[in-house]
Short mmCIF file of C-alpha atoms in Angstrom, two decimals:
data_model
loop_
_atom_site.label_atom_id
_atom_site.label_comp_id
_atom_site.label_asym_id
_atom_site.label_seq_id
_atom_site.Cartn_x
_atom_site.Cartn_y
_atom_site.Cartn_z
CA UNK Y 1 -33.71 20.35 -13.21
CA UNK Y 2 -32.16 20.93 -10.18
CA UNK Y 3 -30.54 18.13 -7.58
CA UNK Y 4 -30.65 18.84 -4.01
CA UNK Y 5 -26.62 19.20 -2.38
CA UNK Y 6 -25.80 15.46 -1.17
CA UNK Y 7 -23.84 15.34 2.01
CA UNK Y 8 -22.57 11.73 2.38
CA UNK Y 9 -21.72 8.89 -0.41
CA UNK Y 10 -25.63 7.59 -0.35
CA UNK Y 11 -27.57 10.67 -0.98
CA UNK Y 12 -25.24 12.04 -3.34
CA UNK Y 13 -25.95 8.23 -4.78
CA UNK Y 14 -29.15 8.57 -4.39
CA UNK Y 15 -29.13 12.08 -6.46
CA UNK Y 16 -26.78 10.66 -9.07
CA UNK Y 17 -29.54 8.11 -9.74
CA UNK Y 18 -32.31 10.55 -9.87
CA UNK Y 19 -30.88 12.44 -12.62
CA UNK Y 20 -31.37 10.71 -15.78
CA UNK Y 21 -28.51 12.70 -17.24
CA UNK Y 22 -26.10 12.16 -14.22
CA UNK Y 23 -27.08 8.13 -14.84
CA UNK Y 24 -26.08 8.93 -18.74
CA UNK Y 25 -22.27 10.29 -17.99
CA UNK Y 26 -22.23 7.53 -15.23
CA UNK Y 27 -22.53 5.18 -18.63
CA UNK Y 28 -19.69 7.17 -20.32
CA UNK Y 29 -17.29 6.87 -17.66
CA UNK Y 30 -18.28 2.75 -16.97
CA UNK Y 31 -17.72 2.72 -20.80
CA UNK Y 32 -14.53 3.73 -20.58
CA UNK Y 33 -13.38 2.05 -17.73
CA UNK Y 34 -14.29 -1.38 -18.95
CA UNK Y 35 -12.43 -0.33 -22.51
CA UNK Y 36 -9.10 0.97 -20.14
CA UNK Y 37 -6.44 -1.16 -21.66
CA UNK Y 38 -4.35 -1.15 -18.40
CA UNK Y 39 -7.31 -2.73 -16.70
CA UNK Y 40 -9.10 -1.90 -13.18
CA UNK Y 41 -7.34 1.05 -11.76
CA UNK Y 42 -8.07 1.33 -8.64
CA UNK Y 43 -6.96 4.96 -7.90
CA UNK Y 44 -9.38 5.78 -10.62
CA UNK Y 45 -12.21 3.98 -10.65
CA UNK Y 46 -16.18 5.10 -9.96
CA UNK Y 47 -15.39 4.38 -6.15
CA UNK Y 48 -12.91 7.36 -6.83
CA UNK Y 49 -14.88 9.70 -9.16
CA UNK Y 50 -17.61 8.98 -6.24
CA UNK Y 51 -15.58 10.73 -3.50
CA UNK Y 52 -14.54 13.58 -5.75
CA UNK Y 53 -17.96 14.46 -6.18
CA UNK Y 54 -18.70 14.52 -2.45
CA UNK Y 55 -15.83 16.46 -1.52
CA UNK Y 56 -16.14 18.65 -5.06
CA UNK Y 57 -19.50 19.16 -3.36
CA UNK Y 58 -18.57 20.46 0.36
CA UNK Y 59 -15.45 22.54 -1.07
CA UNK Y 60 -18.36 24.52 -3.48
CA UNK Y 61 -21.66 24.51 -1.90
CA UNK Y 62 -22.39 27.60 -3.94
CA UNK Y 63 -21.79 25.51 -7.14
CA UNK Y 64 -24.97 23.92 -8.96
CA UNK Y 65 -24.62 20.17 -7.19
CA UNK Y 66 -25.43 18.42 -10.72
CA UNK Y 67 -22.49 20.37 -11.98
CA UNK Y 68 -20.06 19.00 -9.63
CA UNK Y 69 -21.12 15.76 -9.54
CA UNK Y 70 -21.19 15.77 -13.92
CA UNK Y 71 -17.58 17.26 -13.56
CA UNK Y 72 -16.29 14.30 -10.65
CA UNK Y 73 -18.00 11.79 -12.79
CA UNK Y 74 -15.61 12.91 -15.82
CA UNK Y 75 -12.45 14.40 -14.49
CA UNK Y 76 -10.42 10.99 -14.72
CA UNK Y 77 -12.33 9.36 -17.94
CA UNK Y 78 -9.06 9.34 -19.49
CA UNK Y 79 -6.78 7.82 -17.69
CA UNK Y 80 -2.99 7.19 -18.78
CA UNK Y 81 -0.56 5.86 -16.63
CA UNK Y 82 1.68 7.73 -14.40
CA UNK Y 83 4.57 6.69 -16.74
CA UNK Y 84 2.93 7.40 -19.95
CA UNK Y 85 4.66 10.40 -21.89
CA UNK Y 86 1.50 11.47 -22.93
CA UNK Y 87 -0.20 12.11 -19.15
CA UNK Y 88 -0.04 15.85 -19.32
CA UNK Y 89 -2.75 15.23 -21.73
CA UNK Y 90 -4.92 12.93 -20.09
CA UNK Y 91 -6.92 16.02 -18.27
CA UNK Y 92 -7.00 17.86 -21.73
CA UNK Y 93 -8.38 14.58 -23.07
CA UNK Y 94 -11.02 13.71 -20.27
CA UNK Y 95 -12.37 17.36 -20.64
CA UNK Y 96 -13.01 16.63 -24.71
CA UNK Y 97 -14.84 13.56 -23.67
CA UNK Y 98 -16.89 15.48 -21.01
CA UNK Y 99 -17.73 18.63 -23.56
CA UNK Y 100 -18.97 15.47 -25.94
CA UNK Y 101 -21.19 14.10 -23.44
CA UNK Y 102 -22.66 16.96 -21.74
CA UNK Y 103 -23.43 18.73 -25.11
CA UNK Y 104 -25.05 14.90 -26.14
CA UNK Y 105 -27.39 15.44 -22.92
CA UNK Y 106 -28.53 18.85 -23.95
CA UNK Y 107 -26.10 20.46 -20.77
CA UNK Y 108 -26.14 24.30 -22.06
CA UNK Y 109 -22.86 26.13 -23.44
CA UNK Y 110 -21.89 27.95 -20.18
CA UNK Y 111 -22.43 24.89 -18.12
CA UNK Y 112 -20.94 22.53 -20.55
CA UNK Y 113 -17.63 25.10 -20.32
CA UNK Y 114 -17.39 25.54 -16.81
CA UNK Y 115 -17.49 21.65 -16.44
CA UNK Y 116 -14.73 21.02 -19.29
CA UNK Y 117 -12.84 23.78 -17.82
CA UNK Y 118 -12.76 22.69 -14.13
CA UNK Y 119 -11.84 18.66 -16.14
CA UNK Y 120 -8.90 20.52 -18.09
CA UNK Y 121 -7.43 22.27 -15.08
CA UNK Y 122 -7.97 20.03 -12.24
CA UNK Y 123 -5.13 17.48 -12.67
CA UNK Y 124 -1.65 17.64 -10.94
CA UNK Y 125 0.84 17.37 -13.78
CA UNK Y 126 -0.75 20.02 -15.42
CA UNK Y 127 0.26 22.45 -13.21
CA UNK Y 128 -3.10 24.56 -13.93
CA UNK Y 129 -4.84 27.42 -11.25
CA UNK Y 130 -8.74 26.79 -12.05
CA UNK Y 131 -10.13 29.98 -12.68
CA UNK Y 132 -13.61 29.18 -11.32
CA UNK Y 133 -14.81 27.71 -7.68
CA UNK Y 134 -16.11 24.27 -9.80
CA UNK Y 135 -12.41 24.18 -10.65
CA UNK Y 136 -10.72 24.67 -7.29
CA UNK Y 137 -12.78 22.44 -5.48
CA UNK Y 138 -12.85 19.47 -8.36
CA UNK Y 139 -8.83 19.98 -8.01
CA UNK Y 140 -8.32 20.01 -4.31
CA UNK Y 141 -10.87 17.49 -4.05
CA UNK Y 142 -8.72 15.18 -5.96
CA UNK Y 143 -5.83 16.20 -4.73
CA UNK Y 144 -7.19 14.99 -1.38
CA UNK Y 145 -7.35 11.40 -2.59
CA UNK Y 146 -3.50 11.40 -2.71
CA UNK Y 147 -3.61 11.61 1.26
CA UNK Y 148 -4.69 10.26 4.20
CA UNK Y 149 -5.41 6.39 3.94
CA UNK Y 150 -6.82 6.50 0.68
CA UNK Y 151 -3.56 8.07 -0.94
CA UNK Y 152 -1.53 5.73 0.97
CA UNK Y 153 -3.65 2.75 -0.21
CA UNK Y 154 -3.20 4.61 -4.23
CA UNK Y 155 0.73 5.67 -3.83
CA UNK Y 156 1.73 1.95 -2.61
CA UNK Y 157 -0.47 -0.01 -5.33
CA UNK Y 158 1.32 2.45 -7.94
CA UNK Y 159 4.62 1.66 -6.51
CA UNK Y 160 3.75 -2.00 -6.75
CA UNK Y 161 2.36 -2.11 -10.44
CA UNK Y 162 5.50 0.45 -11.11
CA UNK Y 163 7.97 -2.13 -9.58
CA UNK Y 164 9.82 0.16 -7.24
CA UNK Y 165 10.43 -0.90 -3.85
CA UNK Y 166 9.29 0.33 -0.49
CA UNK Y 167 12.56 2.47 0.26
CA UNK Y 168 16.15 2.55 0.01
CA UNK Y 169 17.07 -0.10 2.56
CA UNK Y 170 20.59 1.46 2.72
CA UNK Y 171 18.98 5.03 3.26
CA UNK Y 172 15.25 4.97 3.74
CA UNK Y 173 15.18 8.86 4.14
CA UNK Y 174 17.34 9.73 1.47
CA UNK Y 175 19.82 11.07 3.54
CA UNK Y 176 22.88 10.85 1.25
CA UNK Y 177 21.25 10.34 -2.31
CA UNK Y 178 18.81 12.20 -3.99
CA UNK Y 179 14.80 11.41 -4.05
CA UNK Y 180 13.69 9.09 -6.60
CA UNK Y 181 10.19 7.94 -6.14
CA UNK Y 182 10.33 5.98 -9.14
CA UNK Y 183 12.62 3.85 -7.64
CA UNK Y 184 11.38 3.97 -3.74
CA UNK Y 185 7.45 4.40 -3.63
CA UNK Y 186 8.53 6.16 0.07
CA UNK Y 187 10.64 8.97 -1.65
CA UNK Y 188 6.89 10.11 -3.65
CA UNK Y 189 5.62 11.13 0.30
CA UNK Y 190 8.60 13.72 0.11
CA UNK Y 191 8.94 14.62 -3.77
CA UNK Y 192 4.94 15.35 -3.44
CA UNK Y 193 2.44 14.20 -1.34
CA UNK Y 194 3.19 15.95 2.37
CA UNK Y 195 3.67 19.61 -0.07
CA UNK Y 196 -0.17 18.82 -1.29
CA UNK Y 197 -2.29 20.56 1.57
CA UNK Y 198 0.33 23.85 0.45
CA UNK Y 199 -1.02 23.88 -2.95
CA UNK Y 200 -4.72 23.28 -1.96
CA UNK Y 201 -6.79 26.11 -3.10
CA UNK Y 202 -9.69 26.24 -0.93
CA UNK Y 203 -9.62 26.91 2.96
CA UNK Y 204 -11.70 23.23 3.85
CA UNK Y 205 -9.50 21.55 1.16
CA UNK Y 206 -6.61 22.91 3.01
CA UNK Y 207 -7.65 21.79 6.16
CA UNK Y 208 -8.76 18.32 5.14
CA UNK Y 209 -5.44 18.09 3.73
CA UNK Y 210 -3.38 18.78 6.33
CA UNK Y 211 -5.34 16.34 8.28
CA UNK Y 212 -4.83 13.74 5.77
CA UNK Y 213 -0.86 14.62 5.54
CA UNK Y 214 -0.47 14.23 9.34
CA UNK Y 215 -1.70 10.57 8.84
CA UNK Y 216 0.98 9.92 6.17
CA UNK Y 217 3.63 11.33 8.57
CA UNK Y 218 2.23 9.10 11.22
CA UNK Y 219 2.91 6.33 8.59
CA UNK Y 220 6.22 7.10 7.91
CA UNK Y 221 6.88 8.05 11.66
CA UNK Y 222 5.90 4.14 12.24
CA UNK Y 223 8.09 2.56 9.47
CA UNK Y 224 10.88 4.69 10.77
CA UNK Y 225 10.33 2.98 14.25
CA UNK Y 226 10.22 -0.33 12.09
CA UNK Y 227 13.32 -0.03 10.60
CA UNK Y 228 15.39 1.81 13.73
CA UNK Y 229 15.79 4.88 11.66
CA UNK Y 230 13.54 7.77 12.11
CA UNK Y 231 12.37 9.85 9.22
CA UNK Y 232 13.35 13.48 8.78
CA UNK Y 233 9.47 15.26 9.84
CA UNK Q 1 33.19 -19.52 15.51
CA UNK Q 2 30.65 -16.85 17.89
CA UNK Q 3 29.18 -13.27 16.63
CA UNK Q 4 28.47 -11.00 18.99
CA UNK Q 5 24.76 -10.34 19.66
CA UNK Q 6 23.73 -7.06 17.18
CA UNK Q 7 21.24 -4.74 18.39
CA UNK Q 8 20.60 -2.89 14.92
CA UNK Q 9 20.56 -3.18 11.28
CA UNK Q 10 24.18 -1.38 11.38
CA UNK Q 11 25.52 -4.14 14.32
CA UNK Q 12 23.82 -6.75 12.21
CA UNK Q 13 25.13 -5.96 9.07
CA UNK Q 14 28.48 -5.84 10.21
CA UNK Q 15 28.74 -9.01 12.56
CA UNK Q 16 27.15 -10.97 9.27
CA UNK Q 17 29.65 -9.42 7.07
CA UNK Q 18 32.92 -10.60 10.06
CA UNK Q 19 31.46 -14.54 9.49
CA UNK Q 20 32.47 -15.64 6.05
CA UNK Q 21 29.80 -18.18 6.60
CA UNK Q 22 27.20 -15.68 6.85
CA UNK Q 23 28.05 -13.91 4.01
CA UNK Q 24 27.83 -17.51 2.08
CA UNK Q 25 24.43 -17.94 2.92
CA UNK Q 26 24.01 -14.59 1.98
CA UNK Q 27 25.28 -15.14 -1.19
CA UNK Q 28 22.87 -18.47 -1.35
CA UNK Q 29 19.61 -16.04 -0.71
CA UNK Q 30 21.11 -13.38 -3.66
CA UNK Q 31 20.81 -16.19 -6.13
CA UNK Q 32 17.64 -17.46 -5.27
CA UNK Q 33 16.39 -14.01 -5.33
CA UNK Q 34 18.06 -13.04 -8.27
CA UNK Q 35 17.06 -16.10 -9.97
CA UNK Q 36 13.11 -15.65 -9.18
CA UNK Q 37 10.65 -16.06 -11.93
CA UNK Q 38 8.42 -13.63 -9.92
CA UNK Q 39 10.95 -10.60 -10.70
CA UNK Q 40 11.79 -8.69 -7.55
CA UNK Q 41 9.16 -9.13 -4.40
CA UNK Q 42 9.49 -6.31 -2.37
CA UNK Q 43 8.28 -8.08 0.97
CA UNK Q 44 10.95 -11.05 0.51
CA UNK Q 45 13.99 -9.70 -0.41
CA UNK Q 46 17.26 -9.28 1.75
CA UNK Q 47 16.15 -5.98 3.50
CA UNK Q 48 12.91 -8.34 4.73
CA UNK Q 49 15.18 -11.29 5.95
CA UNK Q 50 17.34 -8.65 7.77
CA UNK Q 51 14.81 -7.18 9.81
CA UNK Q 52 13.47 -10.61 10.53
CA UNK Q 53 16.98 -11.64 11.44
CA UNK Q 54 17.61 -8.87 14.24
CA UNK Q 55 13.73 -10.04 15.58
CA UNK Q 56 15.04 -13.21 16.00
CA UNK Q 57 17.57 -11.99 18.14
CA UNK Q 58 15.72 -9.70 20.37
CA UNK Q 59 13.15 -12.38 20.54
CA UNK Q 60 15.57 -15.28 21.50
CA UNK Q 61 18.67 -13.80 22.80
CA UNK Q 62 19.25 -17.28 24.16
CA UNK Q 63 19.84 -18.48 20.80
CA UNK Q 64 23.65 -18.32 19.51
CA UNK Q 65 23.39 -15.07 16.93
CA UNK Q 66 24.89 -17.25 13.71
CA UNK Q 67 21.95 -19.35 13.95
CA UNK Q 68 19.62 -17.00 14.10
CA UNK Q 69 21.19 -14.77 11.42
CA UNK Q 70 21.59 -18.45 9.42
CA UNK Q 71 17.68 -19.16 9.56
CA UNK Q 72 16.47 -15.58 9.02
CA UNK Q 73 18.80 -15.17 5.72
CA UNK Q 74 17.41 -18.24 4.10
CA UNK Q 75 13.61 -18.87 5.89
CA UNK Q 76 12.03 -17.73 2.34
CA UNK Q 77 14.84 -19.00 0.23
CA UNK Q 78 12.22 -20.38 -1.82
CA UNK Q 79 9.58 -17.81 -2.27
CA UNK Q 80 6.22 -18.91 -4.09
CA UNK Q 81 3.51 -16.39 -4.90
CA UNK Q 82 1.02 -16.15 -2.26
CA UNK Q 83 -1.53 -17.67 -5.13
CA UNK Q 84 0.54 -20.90 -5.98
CA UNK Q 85 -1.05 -24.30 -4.84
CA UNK Q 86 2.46 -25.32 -3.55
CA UNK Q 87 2.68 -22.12 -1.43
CA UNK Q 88 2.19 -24.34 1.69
CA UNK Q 89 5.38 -26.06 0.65
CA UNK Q 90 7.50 -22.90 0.39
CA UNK Q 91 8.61 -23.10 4.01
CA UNK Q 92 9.49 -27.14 3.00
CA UNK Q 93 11.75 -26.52 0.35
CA UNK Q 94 13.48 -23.62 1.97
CA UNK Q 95 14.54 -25.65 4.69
CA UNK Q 96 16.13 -28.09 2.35
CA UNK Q 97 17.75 -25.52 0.09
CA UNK Q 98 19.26 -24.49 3.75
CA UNK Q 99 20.33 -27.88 4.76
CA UNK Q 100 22.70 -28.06 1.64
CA UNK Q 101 23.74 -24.37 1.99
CA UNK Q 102 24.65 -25.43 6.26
CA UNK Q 103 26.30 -28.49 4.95
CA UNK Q 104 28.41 -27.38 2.54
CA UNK Q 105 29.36 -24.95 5.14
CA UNK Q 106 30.22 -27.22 7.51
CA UNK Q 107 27.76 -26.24 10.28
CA UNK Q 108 27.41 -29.59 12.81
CA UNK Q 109 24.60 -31.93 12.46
CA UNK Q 110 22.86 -30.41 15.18
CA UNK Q 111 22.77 -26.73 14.23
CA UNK Q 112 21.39 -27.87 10.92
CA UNK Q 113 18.92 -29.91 11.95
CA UNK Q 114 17.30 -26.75 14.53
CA UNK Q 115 18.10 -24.04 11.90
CA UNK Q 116 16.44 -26.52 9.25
CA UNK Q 117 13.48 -27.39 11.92
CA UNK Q 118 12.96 -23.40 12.28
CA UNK Q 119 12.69 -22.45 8.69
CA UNK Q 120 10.31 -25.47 7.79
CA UNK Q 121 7.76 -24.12 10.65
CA UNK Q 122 8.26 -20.40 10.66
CA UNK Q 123 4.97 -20.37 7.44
CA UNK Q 124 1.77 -18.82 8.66
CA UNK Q 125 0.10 -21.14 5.74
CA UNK Q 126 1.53 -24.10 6.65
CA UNK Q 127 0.59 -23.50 10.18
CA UNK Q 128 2.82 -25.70 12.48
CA UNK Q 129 3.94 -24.79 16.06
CA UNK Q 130 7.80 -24.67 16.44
CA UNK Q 131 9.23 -26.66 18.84
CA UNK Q 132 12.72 -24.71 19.74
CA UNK Q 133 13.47 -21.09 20.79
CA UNK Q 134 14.78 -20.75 17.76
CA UNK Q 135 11.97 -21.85 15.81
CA UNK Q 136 9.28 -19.24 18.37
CA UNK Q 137 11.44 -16.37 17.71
CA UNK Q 138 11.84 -16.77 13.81
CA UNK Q 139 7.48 -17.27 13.15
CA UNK Q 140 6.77 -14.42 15.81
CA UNK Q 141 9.58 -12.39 13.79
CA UNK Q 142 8.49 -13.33 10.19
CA UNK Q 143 4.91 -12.21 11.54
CA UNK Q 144 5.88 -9.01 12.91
CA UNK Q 145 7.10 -7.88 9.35
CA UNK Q 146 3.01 -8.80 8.12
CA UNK Q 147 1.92 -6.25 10.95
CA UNK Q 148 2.58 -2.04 11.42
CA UNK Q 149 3.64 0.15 8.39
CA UNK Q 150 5.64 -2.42 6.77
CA UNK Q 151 2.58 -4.82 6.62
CA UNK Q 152 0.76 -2.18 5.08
CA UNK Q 153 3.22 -1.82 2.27
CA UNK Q 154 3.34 -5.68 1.86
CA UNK Q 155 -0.73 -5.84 1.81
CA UNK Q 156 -1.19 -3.01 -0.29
CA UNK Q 157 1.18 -4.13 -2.52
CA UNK Q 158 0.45 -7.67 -2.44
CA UNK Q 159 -3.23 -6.76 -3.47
CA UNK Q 160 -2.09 -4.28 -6.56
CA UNK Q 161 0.05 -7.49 -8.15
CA UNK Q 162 -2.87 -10.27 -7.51
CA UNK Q 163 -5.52 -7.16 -8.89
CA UNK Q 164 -7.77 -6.72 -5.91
CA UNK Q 165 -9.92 -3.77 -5.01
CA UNK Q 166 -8.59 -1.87 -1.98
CA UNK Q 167 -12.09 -2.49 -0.33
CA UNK Q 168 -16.10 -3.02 -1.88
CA UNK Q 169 -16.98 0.54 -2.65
CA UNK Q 170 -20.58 -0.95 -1.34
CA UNK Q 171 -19.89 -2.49 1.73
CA UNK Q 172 -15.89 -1.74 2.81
CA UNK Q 173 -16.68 -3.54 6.08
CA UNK Q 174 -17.80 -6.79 4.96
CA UNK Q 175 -21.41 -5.60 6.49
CA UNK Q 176 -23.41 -7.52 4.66
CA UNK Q 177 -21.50 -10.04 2.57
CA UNK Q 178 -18.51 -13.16 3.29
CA UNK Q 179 -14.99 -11.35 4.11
CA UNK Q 180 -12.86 -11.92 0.55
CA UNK Q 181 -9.48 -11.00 0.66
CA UNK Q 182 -8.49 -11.73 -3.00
CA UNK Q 183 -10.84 -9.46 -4.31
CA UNK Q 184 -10.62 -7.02 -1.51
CA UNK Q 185 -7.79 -5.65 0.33
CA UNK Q 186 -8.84 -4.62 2.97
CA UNK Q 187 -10.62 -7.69 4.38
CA UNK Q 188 -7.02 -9.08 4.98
CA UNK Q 189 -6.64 -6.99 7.85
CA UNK Q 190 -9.63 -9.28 9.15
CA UNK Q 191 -9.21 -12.66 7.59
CA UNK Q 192 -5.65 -12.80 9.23
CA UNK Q 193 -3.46 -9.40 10.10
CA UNK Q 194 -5.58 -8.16 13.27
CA UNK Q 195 -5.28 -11.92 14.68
CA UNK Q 196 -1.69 -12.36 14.32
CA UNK Q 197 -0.70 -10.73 17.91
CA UNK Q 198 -2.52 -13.08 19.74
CA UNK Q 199 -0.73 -16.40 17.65
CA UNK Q 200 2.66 -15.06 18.49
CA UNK Q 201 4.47 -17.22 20.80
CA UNK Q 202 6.99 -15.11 22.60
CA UNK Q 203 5.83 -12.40 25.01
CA UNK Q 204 8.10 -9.67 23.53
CA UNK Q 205 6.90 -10.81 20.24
CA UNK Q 206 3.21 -10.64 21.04
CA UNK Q 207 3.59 -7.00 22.76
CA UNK Q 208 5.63 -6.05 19.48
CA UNK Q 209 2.73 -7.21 17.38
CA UNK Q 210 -0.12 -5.88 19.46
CA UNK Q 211 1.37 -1.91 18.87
CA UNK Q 212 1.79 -2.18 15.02
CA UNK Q 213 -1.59 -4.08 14.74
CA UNK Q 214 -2.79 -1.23 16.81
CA UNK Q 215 -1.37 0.90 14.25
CA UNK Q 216 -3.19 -1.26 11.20
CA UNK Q 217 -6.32 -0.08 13.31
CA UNK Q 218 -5.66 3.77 13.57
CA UNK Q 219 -5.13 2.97 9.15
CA UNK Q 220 -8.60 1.64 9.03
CA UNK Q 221 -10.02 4.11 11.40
CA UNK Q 222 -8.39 7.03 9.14
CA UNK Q 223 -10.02 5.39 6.19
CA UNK Q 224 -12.94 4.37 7.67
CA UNK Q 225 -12.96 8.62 8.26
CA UNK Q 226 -12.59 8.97 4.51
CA UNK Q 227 -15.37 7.02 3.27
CA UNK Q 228 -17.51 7.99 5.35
CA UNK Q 229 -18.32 4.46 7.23
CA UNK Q 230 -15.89 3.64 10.07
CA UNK Q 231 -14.66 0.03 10.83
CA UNK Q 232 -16.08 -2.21 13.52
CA UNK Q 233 -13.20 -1.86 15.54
#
């Protein structure tokens, strides 16, 4: 069965829903979301796996789309919390949930491995280099969530639920101390988010990236103005 | 006793720390904030009444700079969750918990009684109009800390502790449905943030709060960009 390439959030809705196996690993990952002891994550949630999938799309037109959107669906469907020693995992984890699924739907072996490969390697603290196109776009295209408004919407509700503050009100930019973004959500723009567009791994993730990093600078350019100290960009 | 005027957080700091009086209500605000149930709230501590402090200023240089300083250190002295029934009331009982602090300081009658005045109108929820210079420049400064990229934190982060959604995944723009801004983020920005300039009752103030709303707009345009459905802006 094939499912024609989506282009915006309502036909690649509208493609999810026409694929009675799509609608099945939709199930899985609602599952586990609703079972997620640390409650609604809202870096995480469908809304999230949802824009993956689009972007997982554009970055790999050549890429079956059903395969994409199975592999967006699934990338996050275990989710541990930034501070949970066990996080590393939580990509190796998802991707034994996704080979349990897909091989439930009938999804055959080489699909089924190129998915759960692409799940294994996408995440950030994993450090991985996809080996396939399915797995450089699924990571950039997550990777592009942690920019732009979206990844400042994510990095400051983590901060929040973290209890860190904003900054160091003594030394916003970290002039004389050393970053700690555990401490000052703010220091997590420098320790990773404006080096994300470097790492991307596809030209249009690269691109999209930088865009998105420009508006966190613009953000940080504006507190700076806020606070009558400039930021070092 | 008079402070000279401070123009930055660096002149503020240091003419609060030359006015042992100062520094006691200082010390009156590190209890209270110490001493909050709610742990550490990022958008109320001492870094927050600072920079509303050196508003008041610029927005009432007419005003002697102790009193200012005085009603900015202690305006949300008693800081209730923006979910408590009493929250109206906040703004009531920090004014008295300043009155005591003033007295015991030996402040005249009538410094305490405008300082006092300020703090008990300065709320956005209880919604009064303040009837001194003093009492203008402390609201219009208080609401210039809910606009620009500090506003964003304190949103952002407001919604992550009381467990909304950053937006409806369905509708992000309220299209279709009654603007909710305890279950969504985002609708803040239209229940109250965008109309703040235009309630501000200084005209330095209201100029001040038109450029970082402006800048709340170019957030929701860039994420508006993301999800592929801009704002009605």
């Amino acid at each position: 069965m094939s499912t024609p390439a989506p282009t915006d959030l309502a036909s690649l809705r509208a493609a999810l829903e026409a694929d009675p196996d799509l609608i099945a690993l939709r199930e899985v990952l609602r599952h586990h979301l609703a079972e997620d002891p640390q409650g609604e994550d809202p870096g995480h949630d469908e809304a999230h796996c949802m824009r993956v999938a689009l972007w997982t799309l554009r970055l790999a037109p050549e890429v079956p789309a059903r395969l994409a959107i199975a592999a967006a669906l699934l990338h996050d469907v275990v989710n541990l919390p930034k501070d949970d020693p066990a996080r590393h995992e939580a990509s190796t984890r998802s991707a034994k949930v996704a080979r349990a699924a897909l091989e439930e739907r009938g999804f055959d072996a080489a699909d089924v491995t190129l998915v759960c490969d692409a799940i294994r390697d996408h995440s950030f603290s994993r450090g991985a280099t996809p080996a396939t196109a399915l797995g450089r776009a699924l990571q950039d295209a997550d990777r592009l969530e942690a920019l732009g408004a979206l990844g400042l919407c994510r990095t400051l509700s983590t901060g929040a639920r973290m209890g860190a503050r904003y900054f160091d009100p003594a030394d916003p930019w970290a002039a004389r101390r050393e970053l700690d973004d555990r401490a000052f959500t703010v220091d997590h723009f420098f320790t990773k988010l404006l080096a994300l567009p470097e790492t991307m791994l596809t030209e249009r993730g690269r691109e999209e990236g930088r865009k998105r990093a420009a508006f966190l600078r613009a953000f940080l350019g504006q507190l700076g103005e806020e606070l009558g100290a400039l930021p070092p960009l």
